[in-house]
Amino acid sequence: CTETLGRGQPRADAAKYMSASGMSDELQRELRAVHAPESSPAQRLEATRTLERFKQGAGSRVVELYALACDAGQDDLVRHFALHTLVELARDDSQRGIGVREQLKGLSLRLIEEMSTRADTKVFARSLSVRLVVELCLREWPQRWPDLFTYLWRMGAENARAATLVLTCMTTLADDVREYAADALPEVRRAELSKGLEAICAEAAAFAQRGAVQALGALSGGDTAGVAQEVVRPAADLLRASAKMLVAMCDPLQASACLELELDAMCGALLAVPTPIACAPSEAGGESEDVRACACDLLLALCTRKAARAAIEHADVLVTRCWDATSGALACQAVAASLGCPTEVLEYVFHKSLAEALAGMAHALLARFHAAVAHAGPGCAAVQALSPRMAAAADALAEFSRHPSPHVGASSHAFWQALLRSDQAREDARLGMRARCEALLRLALVKAQGSAGDAASAPFAQLECADEDEEVEAWARQRAAVAQWVSTAVHKQT
């Protein structure tokens, strides 16, 4: 046999070489040569060429690559190389005719299942395992892989780690279908995938909602002091993954399905998660998003999603229920404690996301208020239900508009401009627009005097990691927005 990694003389011990352990030793030597600082340019170039030649024949070594990828005790460089090579094989259309893709489909699911059984899986291993499934999905599902998600839903029901990986696969696929360039994903293929996603979106949303409910139940101890870390981290990962998947699938999901699944109540519960749990590090290590910020993204997606004419009524109910759930969360102890620590790094990220979500909900309520007035008059039941909610949303948003950082209040500028311009709002006594206008003018005076050198805003500039020029631009945008408030308010009052 003349099998060789690509360098030197043919190897006679092919059976040993083709085993995962033999391959690992050879790959480790070449990868060390590429990455070692002491390697000469010539050594590094030769090792790189050797690895590229290996990749060209990797289609015959899929099982061995899978074994290296699964081995948690394997050298990280070798493991990363094996996973990356499998992903490249999935992308290679020339492999379809020789059965490599069929082999990869089975092994990719086994790989995800293997990753879900261990808590020590590295970030790169999880992300590349997900990437492998998604790359195969983009090329094979649903026509040549119809039972994929049936298998994934079943696997995801086994534990929180498995559910997180399944939801991450779903989110990544939906994002790729939406964002891929036309040359990477032809329009015909994009249409097929979009239709497939639309067909399973309700089932996917139900899976995500169940996962979030189970994770919240596991965290019922209240904070990290009351719940073991081996429970907190996978549960927090599952909450993040559930919210992100629902955001990714929000557009094709019917408003009636959102109401049936009570996604509004789920968001309210996520907002009320205590900071130590919401910001718990990912089980796989690396940076992790705030669970509460993920909930804010979902609230914003639910309130700003497009609705078909036949589903307008359900969409209106969804917006009001989202505000009611948010209002309840704002009154809870955990959120109140968070709002009392505005300069904490972890809290600031949440506050900024919450301000954006409140601005989106306030805009949505105002739009529905205008539609109800135009359709049934200012005294109709819909207007009477919307007015107090819109007033409460405006009050909550006003608190964030007073924030010393220009970045937190920026999301509210467009809403205040729209509210001040609204003749219907000015005529509704429940909104108290005269008093609200006076309060906004006083706030405008304070904000117009602000600058990037303000002592009160200095901690937030550091939290934004903004340089001096970026801070100056943020303050300039705020002053321009405030000038519009004043102009609109004066014009409407006179």
PDB file of C-alpha atoms in Angstrom, residues 314-438:
ATOM      1  CA  HIS A 314     -53.952  38.372  16.614  1.00  0.00           C
ATOM      2  CA  ALA A 315     -50.952  40.625  16.047  1.00  0.00           C
ATOM      3  CA  ASP A 316     -52.628  43.441  17.995  1.00  0.00           C
ATOM      4  CA  VAL A 317     -53.362  41.123  20.907  1.00  0.00           C
ATOM      5  CA  LEU A 318     -49.763  39.875  20.827  1.00  0.00           C
ATOM      6  CA  VAL A 319     -48.380  43.410  21.139  1.00  0.00           C
ATOM      7  CA  THR A 320     -50.595  44.275  24.111  1.00  0.00           C
ATOM      8  CA  ARG A 321     -49.763  40.992  25.828  1.00  0.00           C
ATOM      9  CA  CYS A 322     -46.042  41.572  25.263  1.00  0.00           C
ATOM     10  CA  TRP A 323     -46.340  44.960  26.939  1.00  0.00           C
ATOM     11  CA  ASP A 324     -48.351  43.505  29.836  1.00  0.00           C
ATOM     12  CA  ALA A 325     -45.687  40.828  30.404  1.00  0.00           C
ATOM     13  CA  THR A 326     -42.916  43.435  30.244  1.00  0.00           C
ATOM     14  CA  SER A 327     -44.769  45.738  32.598  1.00  0.00           C
ATOM     15  CA  GLY A 328     -45.095  42.913  35.103  1.00  0.00           C
ATOM     16  CA  ALA A 329     -41.383  42.128  34.800  1.00  0.00           C
ATOM     17  CA  LEU A 330     -40.421  45.773  35.362  1.00  0.00           C
ATOM     18  CA  ALA A 331     -42.183  45.634  38.720  1.00  0.00           C
ATOM     19  CA  CYS A 332     -40.402  42.483  39.920  1.00  0.00           C
ATOM     20  CA  GLN A 333     -37.603  42.583  42.454  1.00  0.00           C
ATOM     21  CA  ALA A 334     -34.844  41.230  40.182  1.00  0.00           C
ATOM     22  CA  VAL A 335     -35.393  43.873  37.475  1.00  0.00           C
ATOM     23  CA  ALA A 336     -35.716  46.669  40.040  1.00  0.00           C
ATOM     24  CA  ALA A 337     -32.408  45.592  41.587  1.00  0.00           C
ATOM     25  CA  SER A 338     -30.791  45.576  38.145  1.00  0.00           C
ATOM     26  CA  LEU A 339     -32.041  49.062  37.291  1.00  0.00           C
ATOM     27  CA  GLY A 340     -30.533  50.263  40.556  1.00  0.00           C
ATOM     28  CA  CYS A 341     -27.014  49.366  39.319  1.00  0.00           C
ATOM     29  CA  PRO A 342     -26.697  51.318  36.045  1.00  0.00           C
ATOM     30  CA  THR A 343     -22.903  51.391  35.936  1.00  0.00           C
ATOM     31  CA  GLU A 344     -22.375  47.647  36.330  1.00  0.00           C
ATOM     32  CA  VAL A 345     -21.082  46.169  33.068  1.00  0.00           C
ATOM     33  CA  LEU A 346     -23.507  43.239  33.005  1.00  0.00           C
ATOM     34  CA  GLU A 347     -26.499  45.408  33.931  1.00  0.00           C
ATOM     35  CA  TYR A 348     -25.687  48.109  31.380  1.00  0.00           C
ATOM     36  CA  VAL A 349     -25.927  45.643  28.494  1.00  0.00           C
ATOM     37  CA  PHE A 350     -29.344  44.555  29.736  1.00  0.00           C
ATOM     38  CA  HIS A 351     -30.558  48.135  30.245  1.00  0.00           C
ATOM     39  CA  LYS A 352     -29.577  49.100  26.714  1.00  0.00           C
ATOM     40  CA  SER A 353     -31.415  46.091  25.260  1.00  0.00           C
ATOM     41  CA  LEU A 354     -34.444  46.778  27.459  1.00  0.00           C
ATOM     42  CA  ALA A 355     -34.593  50.395  26.274  1.00  0.00           C
ATOM     43  CA  GLU A 356     -34.605  49.193  22.650  1.00  0.00           C
ATOM     44  CA  ALA A 357     -37.370  46.682  23.386  1.00  0.00           C
ATOM     45  CA  LEU A 358     -39.476  49.319  25.183  1.00  0.00           C
ATOM     46  CA  ALA A 359     -39.061  51.737  22.277  1.00  0.00           C
ATOM     47  CA  GLY A 360     -40.178  49.043  19.827  1.00  0.00           C
ATOM     48  CA  MET A 361     -43.213  48.152  21.946  1.00  0.00           C
ATOM     49  CA  ALA A 362     -44.127  51.817  22.429  1.00  0.00           C
ATOM     50  CA  HIS A 363     -43.954  52.362  18.657  1.00  0.00           C
ATOM     51  CA  ALA A 364     -46.125  49.286  18.060  1.00  0.00           C
ATOM     52  CA  LEU A 365     -48.709  50.442  20.622  1.00  0.00           C
ATOM     53  CA  LEU A 366     -48.792  53.921  19.073  1.00  0.00           C
ATOM     54  CA  ALA A 367     -49.327  52.479  15.592  1.00  0.00           C
ATOM     55  CA  ARG A 368     -52.217  50.343  16.831  1.00  0.00           C
ATOM     56  CA  PHE A 369     -53.639  53.320  18.720  1.00  0.00           C
ATOM     57  CA  HIS A 370     -53.690  55.343  15.484  1.00  0.00           C
ATOM     58  CA  ALA A 371     -55.263  52.443  13.568  1.00  0.00           C
ATOM     59  CA  ALA A 372     -57.984  51.972  16.226  1.00  0.00           C
ATOM     60  CA  VAL A 373     -58.839  55.686  16.249  1.00  0.00           C
ATOM     61  CA  ALA A 374     -59.023  55.760  12.446  1.00  0.00           C
ATOM     62  CA  HIS A 375     -61.124  52.595  12.275  1.00  0.00           C
ATOM     63  CA  ALA A 376     -63.589  52.980  15.155  1.00  0.00           C
ATOM     64  CA  GLY A 377     -63.113  56.440  16.645  1.00  0.00           C
ATOM     65  CA  PRO A 378     -61.408  57.703  19.811  1.00  0.00           C
ATOM     66  CA  GLY A 379     -64.035  56.289  22.153  1.00  0.00           C
ATOM     67  CA  CYS A 380     -63.881  52.660  20.999  1.00  0.00           C
ATOM     68  CA  ALA A 381     -62.934  49.798  23.306  1.00  0.00           C
ATOM     69  CA  ALA A 382     -59.635  49.221  21.522  1.00  0.00           C
ATOM     70  CA  VAL A 383     -58.506  52.802  22.111  1.00  0.00           C
ATOM     71  CA  GLN A 384     -59.578  52.656  25.727  1.00  0.00           C
ATOM     72  CA  ALA A 385     -57.491  49.504  26.176  1.00  0.00           C
ATOM     73  CA  LEU A 386     -54.475  50.909  24.325  1.00  0.00           C
ATOM     74  CA  SER A 387     -54.311  54.378  25.902  1.00  0.00           C
ATOM     75  CA  PRO A 388     -53.251  53.368  29.438  1.00  0.00           C
ATOM     76  CA  ARG A 389     -50.763  50.858  28.072  1.00  0.00           C
ATOM     77  CA  MET A 390     -49.224  53.456  25.776  1.00  0.00           C
ATOM     78  CA  ALA A 391     -49.036  55.953  28.654  1.00  0.00           C
ATOM     79  CA  ALA A 392     -47.312  53.366  30.867  1.00  0.00           C
ATOM     80  CA  ALA A 393     -44.892  52.446  28.073  1.00  0.00           C
ATOM     81  CA  ALA A 394     -44.072  56.128  27.550  1.00  0.00           C
ATOM     82  CA  ASP A 395     -43.445  56.569  31.281  1.00  0.00           C
ATOM     83  CA  ALA A 396     -41.115  53.568  31.363  1.00  0.00           C
ATOM     84  CA  LEU A 397     -39.290  54.787  28.275  1.00  0.00           C
ATOM     85  CA  ALA A 398     -38.928  58.266  29.797  1.00  0.00           C
ATOM     86  CA  GLU A 399     -36.868  56.745  32.613  1.00  0.00           C
ATOM     87  CA  PHE A 400     -34.409  55.332  30.100  1.00  0.00           C
ATOM     88  CA  SER A 401     -34.405  58.619  28.178  1.00  0.00           C
ATOM     89  CA  ARG A 402     -33.017  60.274  31.330  1.00  0.00           C
ATOM     90  CA  HIS A 403     -30.075  57.875  31.375  1.00  0.00           C
ATOM     91  CA  PRO A 404     -26.708  59.717  31.429  1.00  0.00           C
ATOM     92  CA  SER A 405     -25.419  57.669  28.493  1.00  0.00           C
ATOM     93  CA  PRO A 406     -26.498  58.919  25.044  1.00  0.00           C
ATOM     94  CA  HIS A 407     -26.394  55.323  23.800  1.00  0.00           C
ATOM     95  CA  VAL A 408     -29.176  54.063  26.097  1.00  0.00           C
ATOM     96  CA  GLY A 409     -31.641  56.821  25.275  1.00  0.00           C
ATOM     97  CA  ALA A 410     -30.932  56.798  21.523  1.00  0.00           C
ATOM     98  CA  SER A 411     -33.538  54.122  20.784  1.00  0.00           C
ATOM     99  CA  SER A 412     -36.352  56.327  22.184  1.00  0.00           C
ATOM    100  CA  HIS A 413     -35.757  59.392  19.991  1.00  0.00           C
ATOM    101  CA  ALA A 414     -37.925  58.254  17.082  1.00  0.00           C
ATOM    102  CA  PHE A 415     -40.794  57.329  19.404  1.00  0.00           C
ATOM    103  CA  TRP A 416     -40.862  60.725  21.131  1.00  0.00           C
ATOM    104  CA  GLN A 417     -40.869  62.445  17.755  1.00  0.00           C
ATOM    105  CA  ALA A 418     -43.797  60.300  16.562  1.00  0.00           C
ATOM    106  CA  LEU A 419     -45.724  60.803  19.817  1.00  0.00           C
ATOM    107  CA  LEU A 420     -45.301  64.586  19.773  1.00  0.00           C
ATOM    108  CA  ARG A 421     -46.493  64.717  16.159  1.00  0.00           C
ATOM    109  CA  SER A 422     -49.616  62.643  16.863  1.00  0.00           C
ATOM    110  CA  ASP A 423     -52.816  64.714  16.799  1.00  0.00           C
ATOM    111  CA  GLN A 424     -54.800  61.689  18.024  1.00  0.00           C
ATOM    112  CA  ALA A 425     -52.524  61.293  21.040  1.00  0.00           C
ATOM    113  CA  ARG A 426     -52.769  64.983  21.913  1.00  0.00           C
ATOM    114  CA  GLU A 427     -56.558  64.762  21.914  1.00  0.00           C
ATOM    115  CA  ASP A 428     -56.670  61.715  24.217  1.00  0.00           C
ATOM    116  CA  ALA A 429     -56.946  62.990  27.787  1.00  0.00           C
ATOM    117  CA  ARG A 430     -55.729  59.673  29.201  1.00  0.00           C
ATOM    118  CA  LEU A 431     -52.282  60.245  27.718  1.00  0.00           C
ATOM    119  CA  GLY A 432     -51.851  63.654  29.401  1.00  0.00           C
ATOM    120  CA  MET A 433     -49.874  65.004  26.478  1.00  0.00           C
ATOM    121  CA  ARG A 434     -49.591  68.576  27.808  1.00  0.00           C
ATOM    122  CA  ALA A 435     -47.851  67.438  31.012  1.00  0.00           C
ATOM    123  CA  ARG A 436     -45.833  64.882  29.063  1.00  0.00           C
ATOM    124  CA  CYS A 437     -44.743  67.545  26.588  1.00  0.00           C
ATOM    125  CA  GLU A 438     -43.582  69.833  29.402  1.00  0.00           C
TER     126      GLU A 438
END
